[in-house]
Short mmCIF file of C-alpha atoms and ligand atoms in Angstrom, two decimals:
data_model
loop_
_atom_site.label_atom_id
_atom_site.label_comp_id
_atom_site.label_asym_id
_atom_site.label_seq_id
_atom_site.Cartn_x
_atom_site.Cartn_y
_atom_site.Cartn_z
CA MET A 361 113.16 118.98 84.36
CA LYS A 362 111.48 120.25 80.76
CA ARG A 363 107.33 118.70 80.17
CA ARG A 364 108.84 117.05 76.95
CA ASP A 365 111.60 115.52 78.89
CA PHE A 366 109.46 113.77 81.48
CA HIS A 367 107.62 112.55 79.01
CA GLN A 368 110.25 110.86 77.33
CA LEU A 369 111.40 110.26 80.12
CA LEU A 370 107.97 108.68 81.35
CA GLN A 371 107.88 106.71 77.60
CA GLY A 372 111.55 105.69 77.97
CA SER A 373 110.02 103.67 81.50
CA ALA A 374 107.06 102.32 80.30
CA MET A 375 108.63 100.84 77.12
CA ALA A 376 111.50 99.36 79.57
CA LEU A 377 108.69 97.73 81.34
CA ALA A 378 106.79 96.49 78.40
CA LEU A 379 109.52 94.58 77.60
CA SER A 380 109.94 92.25 81.11
CA PRO A 381 112.56 89.33 80.98
CA TRP A 382 109.85 87.33 79.45
CA MET A 383 109.31 89.62 76.61
CA LYS A 384 113.08 89.80 75.62
CA ASP A 385 113.35 87.16 72.66
CA VAL A 386 110.74 89.50 70.68
CA ALA A 387 112.83 90.95 68.13
CA ALA A 388 112.77 94.08 68.31
CA THR A 389 113.09 95.94 64.67
CA GLU A 390 110.55 98.54 62.98
CA SER A 391 107.81 96.12 62.50
CA LYS A 392 105.97 97.79 58.38
CA LEU A 393 103.16 99.60 59.40
CA HIS A 394 100.15 96.48 58.63
CA ALA A 395 96.42 97.07 56.77
CA TRP A 396 94.35 94.99 58.82
CA ARG A 397 91.56 93.38 56.39
CA ALA A 398 89.44 92.24 59.53
CA ASN A 399 90.16 94.46 63.42
CA PRO A 400 92.93 92.21 65.08
CA PHE A 401 91.39 93.98 68.12
CA ALA A 402 88.19 91.63 67.62
CA LEU A 403 89.24 90.51 71.71
CA GLY A 404 88.97 93.73 73.22
CA ILE A 405 91.13 95.56 75.61
CA ALA A 406 91.61 95.96 79.70
CA SER A 407 92.98 97.81 82.50
CA GLY A 408 93.93 96.44 85.29
CA ARG A 409 95.70 96.24 89.16
CA PRO A 410 95.16 99.61 89.67
CA ARG A 411 97.99 101.63 92.09
CA ALA A 412 97.99 105.03 93.11
CA ASP A 413 100.73 105.26 90.48
CA SER A 414 100.51 102.83 88.45
CA ILE A 415 97.58 100.73 86.32
CA VAL A 416 98.09 97.25 83.69
CA LEU A 417 96.81 98.17 79.41
CA TRP A 418 96.00 95.02 78.10
CA THR A 419 94.93 93.22 74.44
CA ARG A 420 95.46 90.26 72.12
CA LEU A 421 96.47 90.65 68.63
CA LEU A 422 93.58 88.51 66.77
CA PHE A 423 94.10 87.71 63.19
CA SER A 424 91.81 86.84 60.51
CA GLN A 425 92.84 83.99 58.28
CA GLU A 426 92.77 87.52 55.14
CA ASP A 427 96.15 88.58 57.66
CA ARG A 428 97.50 85.50 58.21
CA ALA A 429 100.86 86.37 56.68
CA VAL A 430 101.67 89.01 59.55
CA GLU A 431 101.56 86.86 62.31
CA THR A 432 104.57 84.76 62.05
CA GLU A 433 106.13 88.76 62.56
CA ALA A 434 106.92 90.78 65.85
CA LEU A 435 104.06 92.93 65.32
CA ARG A 436 104.67 96.75 67.41
CA VAL A 437 101.66 97.67 69.41
CA ASP A 438 101.57 101.43 70.08
CA VAL A 439 99.49 102.66 73.26
CA GLU A 440 98.40 105.42 74.07
CA VAL A 441 97.18 107.36 77.89
CA PHE A 442 94.87 109.69 77.45
CA ALA A 443 93.35 112.36 80.53
CA ASP A 444 90.22 112.92 79.30
CA ALA A 445 87.50 110.94 77.66
CA ASN A 446 87.81 113.27 73.80
CA LEU A 447 91.48 111.41 73.29
CA LYS A 448 92.06 116.09 72.85
CA ARG A 449 94.76 116.08 76.41
CA ARG A 450 97.79 112.19 76.41
CA VAL A 451 99.52 111.50 79.34
CA GLN A 452 102.24 108.97 77.96
CA LYS A 453 102.70 107.36 74.98
CA ALA A 454 103.86 103.47 74.32
CA GLU A 455 105.62 101.07 72.11
CA VAL A 456 104.93 97.50 72.90
CA PHE A 457 106.47 94.51 70.19
CA THR A 458 104.75 91.53 70.60
CA ASP A 459 105.12 88.48 68.86
CA ALA A 460 102.73 84.71 67.81
CA TYR A 461 105.43 83.03 71.37
CA ARG A 462 103.26 85.04 73.78
CA ALA A 463 100.08 84.07 71.28
CA HIS A 464 100.02 88.58 70.22
CA SER A 465 99.35 89.30 73.76
CA VAL A 466 99.97 92.88 75.30
CA HIS A 467 101.02 94.61 78.81
CA LEU A 468 101.92 97.26 79.55
CA HIS A 469 102.63 98.23 82.70
CA VAL A 470 101.77 102.43 83.25
CA GLN A 471 103.78 104.16 85.86
CA HIS A 472 103.57 107.58 86.91
CA LEU A 473 100.26 108.39 86.67
CA LYS A 474 98.10 110.65 89.50
CA PRO A 475 96.02 108.57 92.13
CA SER A 476 92.24 108.91 91.86
CA THR A 477 92.16 109.82 88.72
CA ASP A 478 90.64 109.17 85.55
CA TYR A 479 92.85 107.73 82.14
CA TRP A 480 91.50 107.12 79.06
CA TYR A 481 93.76 104.05 76.58
CA ARG A 482 94.17 102.64 73.20
CA PHE A 483 95.70 100.65 70.97
CA ARG A 484 96.99 101.20 67.42
CA GLN A 485 98.52 98.45 65.34
CA GLY A 486 99.15 99.90 61.44
CA ASP A 487 95.68 101.05 60.05
CA ALA A 488 93.84 99.38 62.86
CA TYR A 489 92.52 100.99 65.99
CA SER A 490 91.53 99.19 69.31
CA PRO A 491 88.15 100.49 71.67
CA VAL A 492 88.90 103.11 73.76
CA GLY A 493 89.34 101.94 77.21
CA HIS A 494 88.27 103.93 81.23
CA THR A 495 90.39 102.98 83.98
CA ARG A 496 90.94 105.10 86.74
CA THR A 497 93.81 104.34 90.07
CA ALA A 498 93.60 104.30 93.12
CA PRO A 499 94.20 106.52 95.51
CA ALA A 500 97.77 107.85 98.09
CA LEU A 501 97.81 106.04 100.16
CA ASN A 502 97.79 108.34 102.99
CA ALA A 503 94.30 110.07 101.13
CA ASP A 504 90.75 110.54 102.72
CA VAL A 505 88.56 107.97 100.64
CA ARG A 506 85.55 108.44 101.28
CA GLU A 507 84.54 105.62 99.65
CA LEU A 508 85.09 103.03 97.73
CA ARG A 509 82.93 100.52 95.12
CA ILE A 510 83.77 97.51 94.47
CA ALA A 511 81.38 94.70 91.76
CA LEU A 512 82.50 91.20 93.66
CA SER A 513 82.24 88.25 90.66
CA SER A 514 82.49 84.86 89.67
CA CYS A 515 81.92 82.01 87.93
CA GLN A 516 81.01 82.67 84.17
CA HIS A 517 80.32 79.14 82.66
CA TYR A 518 80.80 80.62 78.81
CA GLU A 519 77.66 77.78 78.32
CA GLN A 520 75.37 78.94 81.04
CA GLY A 521 74.53 81.76 80.72
CA GLN A 522 75.12 85.18 78.74
CA TYR A 523 76.93 87.43 80.41
CA ILE A 524 74.32 90.38 81.30
CA ALA A 525 75.65 90.65 85.16
CA HIS A 526 78.32 92.15 82.93
CA ALA A 527 76.21 94.62 81.46
CA GLU A 528 75.02 96.31 84.31
CA ILE A 529 78.51 96.21 85.60
CA ALA A 530 79.67 97.88 82.99
CA LYS A 531 77.81 100.82 83.45
CA GLN A 532 78.21 101.09 86.84
CA LYS A 533 80.26 103.33 88.94
CA LEU A 534 83.06 101.57 90.31
CA ASP A 535 86.23 102.21 91.59
CA PHE A 536 87.24 98.19 90.53
CA VAL A 537 86.07 94.97 89.11
CA LEU A 538 87.42 92.38 91.83
CA PHE A 539 86.91 88.90 89.71
CA MET A 540 87.06 85.85 91.96
CA GLY A 541 88.46 83.70 89.42
CA ASP A 542 86.13 80.42 86.78
CA TYR A 543 86.89 82.75 84.19
CA ILE A 544 86.60 80.41 82.46
CA TYR A 545 85.79 76.48 82.15
CA GLU A 546 87.92 73.47 80.88
CA SER A 547 85.02 71.51 81.04
CA SER A 548 80.73 71.10 80.12
CA ASN A 549 77.44 69.85 80.69
CA PRO A 550 75.29 69.86 77.71
CA GLN A 551 72.59 69.57 79.81
CA TYR A 552 72.37 73.33 81.26
CA ALA A 553 74.07 74.57 77.85
CA ILE A 554 72.68 77.89 76.42
CA ARG A 555 74.90 78.29 74.05
CA LYS A 556 78.47 75.90 73.38
CA HIS A 557 82.26 76.03 73.70
CA SER A 558 84.00 75.84 70.59
CA GLY A 559 86.95 72.63 70.97
CA GLU A 560 87.07 70.61 73.03
CA GLU A 561 88.42 70.14 76.87
CA PRO A 562 91.99 72.16 77.29
CA LYS A 563 94.73 70.75 77.63
CA THR A 564 97.52 72.31 76.04
CA LEU A 565 98.69 76.04 75.10
CA ALA A 566 96.86 76.33 72.19
CA GLN A 567 93.77 74.72 73.50
CA TYR A 568 93.48 76.80 76.46
CA ARG A 569 94.77 80.38 74.10
CA GLU A 570 91.04 79.26 72.14
CA ARG A 571 88.85 78.73 74.86
CA TYR A 572 89.90 82.81 76.76
CA GLU A 573 89.03 83.75 72.83
CA GLN A 574 85.45 82.55 72.85
CA TYR A 575 85.06 84.39 76.34
CA LYS A 576 86.66 87.07 74.94
CA ARG A 577 84.56 87.40 71.92
CA ASP A 578 81.85 88.73 74.09
CA PRO A 579 80.31 91.78 74.50
CA MET A 580 79.00 92.25 77.61
CA LEU A 581 82.42 91.01 78.75
CA GLN A 582 84.28 93.51 76.25
CA ALA A 583 82.13 96.45 78.20
CA ALA A 584 83.21 95.82 81.59
CA HIS A 585 86.60 95.20 81.50
CA ALA A 586 86.02 98.50 78.63
CA ALA A 587 84.69 100.72 81.43
CA HIS A 588 86.54 100.30 84.75
CA PRO A 589 90.16 98.36 85.68
CA TRP A 590 90.07 95.12 86.82
CA VAL A 591 91.47 93.54 90.28
CA LEU A 592 91.71 89.08 89.43
CA MET A 593 93.13 85.20 90.81
CA TRP A 594 91.82 82.28 89.56
CA ASP A 595 90.13 79.47 91.07
CA ASP A 596 89.85 76.02 89.91
CA HIS A 597 88.59 76.11 85.89
CA GLU A 598 91.00 78.04 85.62
CA VAL A 599 93.19 74.80 85.02
CA VAL A 600 90.74 72.00 85.16
CA ASN A 601 88.21 71.84 88.51
CA ASP A 602 88.72 71.50 92.05
CA TYR A 603 92.50 70.70 91.31
CA ALA A 604 95.16 71.17 94.55
CA ASN A 605 97.96 72.81 93.52
CA ASP A 606 100.03 69.93 91.71
CA GLN A 607 96.69 67.36 91.60
CA ASP A 608 94.02 66.28 89.60
CA ARG A 609 90.59 63.93 89.84
CA GLN A 610 91.51 61.54 88.16
CA TYR A 611 95.32 61.24 89.78
CA THR A 612 97.18 62.22 86.67
CA ASP A 613 101.19 61.82 87.29
CA PRO A 614 101.38 65.44 88.83
CA GLN A 615 104.91 66.58 86.46
CA GLN A 616 101.89 65.92 83.73
CA MET A 617 99.34 67.85 85.29
CA LEU A 618 101.79 70.50 86.31
CA LEU A 619 102.88 70.87 82.56
CA ARG A 620 98.86 71.21 81.68
CA ARG A 621 98.89 73.86 84.82
CA ALA A 622 101.56 76.20 83.34
CA ALA A 623 99.81 76.19 79.82
CA ALA A 624 96.52 76.93 82.13
CA TYR A 625 98.56 79.73 83.65
CA GLN A 626 99.71 81.20 80.22
CA ALA A 627 97.01 81.62 79.11
CA TYR A 628 95.61 83.58 81.75
CA PHE A 629 99.01 86.01 81.51
CA GLU A 630 98.28 85.72 77.93
CA HIS A 631 94.70 86.96 78.41
CA GLN A 632 94.26 89.52 82.12
CA PRO A 633 95.84 92.19 82.72
CA VAL A 634 98.09 91.41 85.39
CA LEU A 635 101.20 91.16 85.88
CA LEU A 636 104.17 87.82 86.26
CA GLY A 637 105.45 88.62 90.10
CA PRO A 638 108.74 87.70 91.15
CA ASP A 639 109.44 85.15 88.42
CA LYS A 640 109.71 87.45 85.61
CA ASP A 641 110.46 85.17 83.63
CA ASN A 642 107.78 81.81 83.36
CA PRO A 643 104.35 82.47 83.27
CA ALA A 644 103.81 78.68 85.21
CA ASN A 645 105.29 80.52 88.12
CA MET A 646 103.29 83.33 87.96
CA ARG A 647 102.15 84.97 91.64
CA LEU A 648 98.75 86.22 91.41
CA TYR A 649 98.60 86.83 95.30
CA GLU A 650 98.41 90.74 95.90
CA GLN A 651 97.53 93.61 98.53
CA LEU A 652 96.44 96.33 97.76
CA SER A 653 96.03 99.98 99.91
CA TRP A 654 92.70 101.91 98.75
CA GLY A 655 93.97 105.60 100.77
CA LYS A 656 93.19 105.58 104.72
CA LEU A 657 89.64 103.38 103.56
CA ALA A 658 91.13 99.94 103.44
CA ASP A 659 93.07 97.27 102.14
CA VAL A 660 92.62 94.21 100.43
CA TRP A 661 94.35 91.50 99.60
CA THR A 662 93.56 88.80 97.14
CA LEU A 663 94.51 85.06 98.33
CA ASP A 664 95.41 81.97 95.11
CA CYS A 665 93.18 79.16 96.76
CA ARG A 666 94.56 76.39 94.33
CA GLN A 667 98.54 77.17 93.52
CA TYR A 668 99.86 76.16 96.41
CA ARG A 669 96.59 73.90 98.45
CA SER A 670 97.79 70.23 99.87
CA ALA A 671 95.37 67.56 98.69
CA GLN A 672 91.58 67.41 99.53
CA ALA A 673 91.00 65.76 102.32
CA CYS A 674 90.02 61.58 102.55
CA ARG A 675 89.31 61.97 98.74
CA ASP A 676 87.10 59.15 96.86
CA PRO A 677 90.64 56.22 95.71
CA VAL A 678 88.93 57.02 92.53
CA ARG A 679 87.25 59.60 92.02
CA GLY A 680 90.12 62.66 94.58
CA GLY A 681 88.72 66.51 93.95
CA GLY A 682 86.24 68.02 96.15
CA ARG A 683 83.29 65.85 97.19
CA MET A 684 81.33 65.59 101.06
CA VAL A 685 83.38 63.91 103.52
CA VAL A 686 82.10 62.43 107.18
CA GLN A 687 83.98 60.78 109.48
CA CYS A 688 87.57 62.73 107.84
CA ASP A 689 90.88 62.38 110.49
CA GLU A 690 92.12 64.78 107.58
CA LEU A 691 90.08 67.15 108.28
CA SER A 692 92.84 67.78 111.88
CA ASP A 693 95.76 67.30 109.98
CA SER A 694 97.32 71.31 110.96
CA THR A 695 100.17 70.27 108.21
CA ARG A 696 97.66 71.04 105.86
CA THR A 697 96.96 74.27 104.60
CA MET A 698 94.53 76.01 101.84
CA LEU A 699 97.58 78.83 100.53
CA GLY A 700 100.65 77.04 101.35
CA ASN A 701 103.72 78.87 104.05
CA GLU A 702 104.11 81.15 102.09
CA GLN A 703 101.55 82.92 101.71
CA GLU A 704 100.73 82.22 104.64
CA ARG A 705 103.29 83.54 106.94
CA TRP A 706 102.11 86.79 104.11
CA ILE A 707 98.97 87.04 104.23
CA THR A 708 99.48 86.91 109.13
CA ASP A 709 102.31 89.05 108.39
CA SER A 710 100.03 92.34 106.18
CA LEU A 711 96.25 91.25 107.99
CA SER A 712 98.19 91.52 111.54
CA GLN A 713 100.15 95.03 110.57
CA SER A 714 97.07 96.80 108.55
CA LYS A 715 96.23 100.14 109.99
CA ARG A 716 93.66 100.96 107.30
CA GLN A 717 90.05 100.88 108.90
CA TRP A 718 88.42 97.92 106.49
CA LYS A 719 90.53 94.93 105.94
CA LEU A 720 88.92 92.88 102.86
CA VAL A 721 90.40 89.66 102.16
CA ALA A 722 89.12 88.06 98.75
CA GLN A 723 89.88 85.00 98.69
CA ALA A 724 88.42 82.27 95.84
CA THR A 725 85.48 80.21 97.57
CA GLN A 726 83.81 80.32 101.09
CA ILE A 727 85.13 80.06 104.30
CA SER A 728 81.83 80.22 106.51
CA SER A 729 81.06 76.70 106.62
CA THR A 730 77.61 74.57 104.64
CA SER A 731 78.45 71.52 106.97
CA ILE A 732 74.92 68.78 106.77
CA PRO A 733 74.63 67.42 109.58
CA ALA A 734 75.18 62.81 108.77
CA PRO A 735 73.98 59.95 110.59
CA VAL A 736 77.35 60.17 112.85
CA GLY A 737 78.71 64.24 113.26
CA ARG A 738 78.62 66.31 109.90
CA SER A 739 79.54 66.98 105.89
CA TYR A 740 81.83 68.51 104.73
CA TRP A 741 82.34 69.65 101.44
CA ASN A 742 86.06 69.57 101.34
CA ASP A 743 87.10 71.87 98.11
CA ALA A 744 85.72 74.44 100.82
CA TRP A 745 87.74 76.07 103.83
CA ASP A 746 85.36 73.76 105.77
CA GLY A 747 87.59 71.32 103.48
CA TYR A 748 90.62 72.60 105.40
CA PRO A 749 89.04 73.73 108.84
CA GLU A 750 92.72 73.69 110.54
CA ALA A 751 93.99 76.07 108.18
CA ARG A 752 90.52 79.00 108.73
CA LYS A 753 91.37 79.05 112.33
CA ARG A 754 94.73 80.27 111.60
CA LEU A 755 93.12 82.76 109.38
CA LEU A 756 90.80 83.65 111.64
CA GLN A 757 92.94 83.64 114.89
CA THR A 758 95.09 86.00 113.21
CA VAL A 759 92.14 88.29 113.04
CA VAL A 760 91.88 87.86 117.62
CA ASP A 761 95.91 87.93 118.58
CA ALA A 762 96.09 91.16 116.41
CA LYS A 763 93.03 92.25 117.51
CA LEU A 764 92.07 93.31 114.66
CA SER A 765 88.06 94.98 113.69
CA ASN A 766 86.81 95.54 110.19
CA VAL A 767 87.73 91.89 108.38
CA VAL A 768 85.70 91.42 106.58
CA THR A 769 85.85 88.67 104.29
CA LEU A 770 85.24 88.30 100.11
CA GLY A 771 84.81 85.59 98.24
CA GLY A 772 82.83 83.68 94.76
CA ASP A 773 83.02 80.07 93.81
CA VAL A 774 80.08 77.92 94.87
CA HIS A 775 77.33 79.65 93.09
CA CYS A 776 75.27 81.16 96.24
CA ASN A 777 74.82 84.30 97.77
CA VAL A 778 76.07 84.75 101.47
CA ALA A 779 75.79 87.65 104.22
CA ALA A 780 77.88 84.81 107.46
CA ASN A 781 79.59 85.44 110.80
CA LEU A 782 83.28 84.35 111.52
CA ARG A 783 84.53 82.39 114.25
CA LEU A 784 86.36 80.81 115.16
CA GLU A 785 84.68 78.46 115.28
CA PRO A 786 81.72 78.15 112.91
CA ASN A 787 78.16 78.15 114.37
CA ASN A 788 79.15 78.05 118.01
CA PRO A 789 77.43 80.96 119.66
CA GLN A 790 79.46 80.82 122.15
CA SER A 791 82.29 81.55 119.96
CA PRO A 792 82.82 85.16 119.55
CA ILE A 793 82.65 86.63 116.22
CA VAL A 794 85.93 87.67 114.35
CA ALA A 795 84.77 88.78 111.06
CA SER A 796 81.97 89.07 108.63
CA GLU A 797 82.26 87.58 105.32
CA PHE A 798 80.40 88.29 101.65
CA VAL A 799 79.91 85.81 99.19
CA THR A 800 79.06 86.48 95.23
CA THR A 801 76.63 84.23 93.08
CA SER A 802 78.12 83.50 89.88
CA ILE A 803 77.84 85.45 87.39
CA THR A 804 76.60 82.43 85.33
CA SER A 805 77.20 79.05 86.11
CA ARG A 806 74.05 76.46 87.90
CA GLY A 807 74.23 76.59 91.18
CA LEU A 808 72.92 74.64 94.16
CA GLY A 809 68.90 73.10 93.79
CA ASP A 810 67.14 73.74 96.09
CA LYS A 811 66.43 70.90 98.35
CA PRO A 812 70.28 70.41 99.18
CA ALA A 813 70.26 74.76 99.52
CA ALA A 814 67.65 75.01 102.06
CA LEU A 815 69.37 72.30 104.14
CA ILE A 816 72.81 74.32 104.12
CA ARG A 817 70.66 77.20 105.10
CA GLU A 818 69.20 75.66 108.02
CA SER A 819 72.15 73.38 109.07
CA ASN A 820 73.97 75.57 109.84
CA SER A 821 73.25 79.83 111.92
CA ASP A 822 76.24 81.58 110.58
CA LEU A 823 74.46 81.16 106.97
CA LEU A 824 72.63 84.69 107.73
CA HIS A 825 71.45 84.27 104.05
CA TYR A 826 72.05 81.91 101.46
CA ARG A 827 69.98 81.14 98.73
CA SER A 828 71.61 79.68 95.03
CA ASP A 829 68.53 80.41 92.92
CA GLU A 830 70.08 83.26 90.89
CA ARG A 831 72.97 84.39 88.57
CA GLY A 832 75.38 88.41 89.28
CA TYR A 833 77.35 89.26 91.23
CA GLY A 834 77.99 91.91 94.63
CA LEU A 835 78.33 95.70 95.17
CA ILE A 836 80.09 96.47 97.64
CA THR A 837 80.14 99.88 98.99
CA VAL A 838 82.63 100.85 101.80
CA THR A 839 82.76 104.08 104.31
CA SER A 840 83.83 105.21 107.42
CA LYS A 841 80.86 103.90 108.38
CA GLU A 842 80.09 100.25 106.93
CA ALA A 843 81.10 97.77 104.17
CA ARG A 844 77.56 97.68 102.32
CA CYS A 845 76.63 93.97 100.17
CA ASP A 846 73.92 94.56 97.78
CA PHE A 847 73.77 90.88 96.36
CA ARG A 848 73.18 91.56 92.11
CA ALA A 849 70.97 89.13 91.35
CA THR A 850 68.56 87.98 88.00
CA LYS A 851 66.93 84.02 87.39
CA PHE A 852 69.07 81.89 85.74
CA PRO A 853 69.47 80.46 82.85
CA ALA A 854 70.08 84.93 82.41
CA GLY A 855 69.49 85.68 79.41
CA SER A 856 70.46 88.27 77.62
CA GLU A 857 67.11 90.71 78.12
CA ALA A 858 66.89 89.26 81.89
CA GLY A 859 67.40 92.80 84.67
CA LEU A 860 69.06 92.61 87.61
CA LYS A 861 67.68 93.24 90.95
CA THR A 862 68.78 93.49 94.26
CA GLN A 863 68.00 89.84 96.15
CA ALA A 864 68.72 91.24 99.10
CA SER A 865 71.11 94.33 101.08
CA TYR A 866 73.84 93.43 104.01
CA VAL A 867 75.99 95.39 105.81
CA VAL A 868 79.17 95.77 107.90
CA LYS A 869 79.08 98.71 111.15
CA SER A 870 82.36 99.60 111.30
CA GLY A 871 83.82 97.71 114.37
CA LYS A 872 80.91 95.35 115.26
CA PRO A 873 81.37 91.88 112.95
CA GLY A 874 78.81 90.48 111.51
CA PRO A 875 76.22 91.28 108.98
CA GLN A 876 73.00 92.55 109.20
CA ALA A 877 70.03 92.97 106.92
CA VAL A 878 68.56 96.41 105.83
FE1 FE2 B 909 82.89 78.32 90.07
#
């Protein structure tokens, strides 16, 4: 095939994918070149979901007052992918039509790329060009890979700090950013606000879009997106605090709750470099959990711990959601699920069959126990895996049954840096360590007070490191010898001039479960 024909073929396939079913009703007519008064790319750009031969590129057009006249039109956005930072060697070009129905968001699933290769990309509409982004594909499935570098991050409450962790992430040499949820917060806590959310608590599609607009305008967050591909999972605050499937804390009618969730999921999709999953027509049913391989070195799974879970055990009848529970018989109900039956079957099969050296199981919250002594028995936080102990046991039993070594779980949500042993029976030294856990603290969101954090640390021998006082991210480096986590951290609240230091470093040696302090 001639080189020119090949490129035409690529352009054709990229266009076909851009017009996936959810996009099919865009009036794909030639749109006139618009002379923009204000930059329509004010929300930045992003790439994500790296695979050996593909990547997802994202942007969303924004309209100033002076540009409002074209907001009702379907607009053509040109996308270019280059093999060099100087944009001299263009390897792909595509056109994507978008319109107000999808908030003028643009998703392009670029295919036929080379493995382990750097690419640069930009968007154009009319006379406006986006910033240039850098991205990189995953290695070939059978490639020998020397190193995998990930920034593990979560929980970026806009009001509670500046995104200086993202400014550092943008400068790191990384394969990808692994963001495990709470990308936006629907709620406010004025007591800890150093800057303000605009608008009220989002419940409608328009309100969720407005919330993403505010977050996406942040220059440090934009820099981290422009520098690396992201692998994304959501947690609860992308919809509403502590939600579980179709339940919220107010016991809202589940049908009403699902409408709110659908609006939140659609807004999530419109603002992230992700795909819709099997149900391409409907962001409300978006399947975000996936598996990603990194050569022969590692498999990475991202688990959705919100969309399919059972409601929290022993909820307060007035105010549901997360709380500490004691003497709660519901905890031992083996029909309760964190992942839903379908996802649980999928991770059980996929994990059991994994032949890669490292198995990195990324999920949104904490698997190790944070229970504390109570006058009768122990008290458990029912929103994390402590509230789903039977589901946790099944996940860890899979590791034992399949005789897997080098399983490392990665999490977020709890606003704590955690290095922990994972045993079938938490905190029981007689129960063998079967896997290792690293949980990152939040980018900005406030952590636990010193006293409860100290009590949790003292009450759980599996917690080797547990600090909630600082903000930051986890720099994960995986080689054939070890999986290392450097907890990069700064004090709360993170100011724009603050710097990060390494709070602690832990390694898991290949073949020996359990993190060790460095
Ligand atoms: Fe959070």
